[in-house]
């Protein structure tokens, strides 16, 4: 089970749906209760686009590393 959390204006992590991410959001991902870490060791990101559906039908968002 995948969970997405954003850092809100009060510096609290709040769970949202992936489709609820917006450009500028700082977010992190949990897979089956474990915090996701990419190949570079990043554990949180900033959204630099709105979520979109790829040609293969998968939701995606463009990010930059924090």
mmCIF file of C-alpha atoms in Angstrom:
data_model
loop_
_atom_site.group_PDB
_atom_site.id
_atom_site.type_symbol
_atom_site.label_atom_id
_atom_site.label_comp_id
_atom_site.label_asym_id
_atom_site.label_seq_id
_atom_site.Cartn_x
_atom_site.Cartn_y
_atom_site.Cartn_z
ATOM 1 C CA UNK A 1 0.000 0.000 0.000
ATOM 2 C CA UNK A 2 1.413 3.385 -0.999
ATOM 3 C CA UNK A 3 0.907 6.530 1.071
ATOM 4 C CA UNK A 4 1.770 10.107 0.076
ATOM 5 C CA UNK A 5 2.365 12.853 2.637
ATOM 6 C CA UNK A 6 2.891 16.573 2.049
ATOM 7 C CA UNK A 7 4.486 19.085 4.365
ATOM 8 C CA UNK A 8 1.759 21.631 5.141
ATOM 9 C CA UNK A 9 2.103 25.313 6.075
ATOM 10 C CA UNK A 10 2.338 24.381 9.777
ATOM 11 C CA UNK A 11 5.317 22.065 9.056
ATOM 12 C CA UNK A 12 3.216 18.957 9.717
ATOM 13 C CA UNK A 13 3.138 15.933 7.442
ATOM 14 C CA UNK A 14 -0.395 15.297 6.146
ATOM 15 C CA UNK A 15 -1.557 12.302 4.100
ATOM 16 C CA UNK A 16 -3.145 13.069 0.712
ATOM 17 C CA UNK A 17 -4.024 11.242 -2.500
ATOM 18 C CA UNK A 18 -1.304 11.314 -5.162
ATOM 19 C CA UNK A 19 -3.673 13.263 -7.432
ATOM 20 C CA UNK A 20 -3.873 15.940 -4.710
ATOM 21 C CA UNK A 21 -0.208 16.899 -5.135
ATOM 22 C CA UNK A 22 0.322 20.403 -6.498
ATOM 23 C CA UNK A 23 3.292 22.208 -7.976
ATOM 24 C CA UNK A 24 5.501 23.420 -5.115
ATOM 25 C CA UNK A 25 4.421 20.732 -2.618
ATOM 26 C CA UNK A 26 7.158 19.055 -0.589
ATOM 27 C CA UNK A 27 6.249 15.394 -0.292
ATOM 28 C CA UNK A 28 7.415 11.959 0.760
ATOM 29 C CA UNK A 29 6.245 8.445 -0.079
ATOM 30 C CA UNK A 30 5.686 5.333 2.013
ATOM 31 C CA UNK A 31 5.395 1.843 0.473
ATOM 32 C CA UNK A 32 3.935 -0.817 2.752
ATOM 33 C CA UNK A 33 4.774 1.289 5.815
ATOM 34 C CA UNK A 34 8.404 1.913 4.812
ATOM 35 C CA UNK A 35 9.640 5.298 3.685
ATOM 36 C CA UNK A 36 10.564 5.243 0.002
ATOM 37 C CA UNK A 37 14.151 6.129 -0.907
ATOM 38 C CA UNK A 38 15.230 6.585 -4.538
ATOM 39 C CA UNK A 39 18.514 5.357 -6.053
ATOM 40 C CA UNK A 40 20.243 8.613 -5.085
ATOM 41 C CA UNK A 41 19.167 8.330 -1.435
ATOM 42 C CA UNK A 42 16.463 11.006 -1.606
ATOM 43 C CA UNK A 43 13.512 10.570 0.749
ATOM 44 C CA UNK A 44 11.536 13.714 -0.046
ATOM 45 C CA UNK A 45 10.939 15.837 -3.120
ATOM 46 C CA UNK A 46 9.410 19.073 -4.363
ATOM 47 C CA UNK A 47 6.725 18.784 -7.048
ATOM 48 C CA UNK A 48 7.600 20.907 -10.088
ATOM 49 C CA UNK A 49 4.485 19.932 -12.059
ATOM 50 C CA UNK A 50 0.920 18.871 -11.476
ATOM 51 C CA UNK A 51 0.212 15.092 -11.529
ATOM 52 C CA UNK A 52 -0.468 13.670 -14.992
ATOM 53 C CA UNK A 53 -1.127 10.320 -16.611
ATOM 54 C CA UNK A 54 1.636 8.864 -18.795
ATOM 55 C CA UNK A 55 1.071 7.202 -22.165
ATOM 56 C CA UNK A 56 1.048 3.860 -20.314
ATOM 57 C CA UNK A 57 -1.735 5.019 -17.973
ATOM 58 C CA UNK A 58 0.377 5.545 -14.837
ATOM 59 C CA UNK A 59 0.157 8.666 -12.683
ATOM 60 C CA UNK A 60 3.414 10.618 -12.554
ATOM 61 C CA UNK A 61 4.722 13.974 -11.339
ATOM 62 C CA UNK A 62 7.916 15.853 -12.136
ATOM 63 C CA UNK A 63 10.118 16.562 -9.133
ATOM 64 C CA UNK A 64 13.337 18.137 -7.959
ATOM 65 C CA UNK A 65 15.478 16.815 -5.160
ATOM 66 C CA UNK A 66 15.586 18.582 -1.823
#
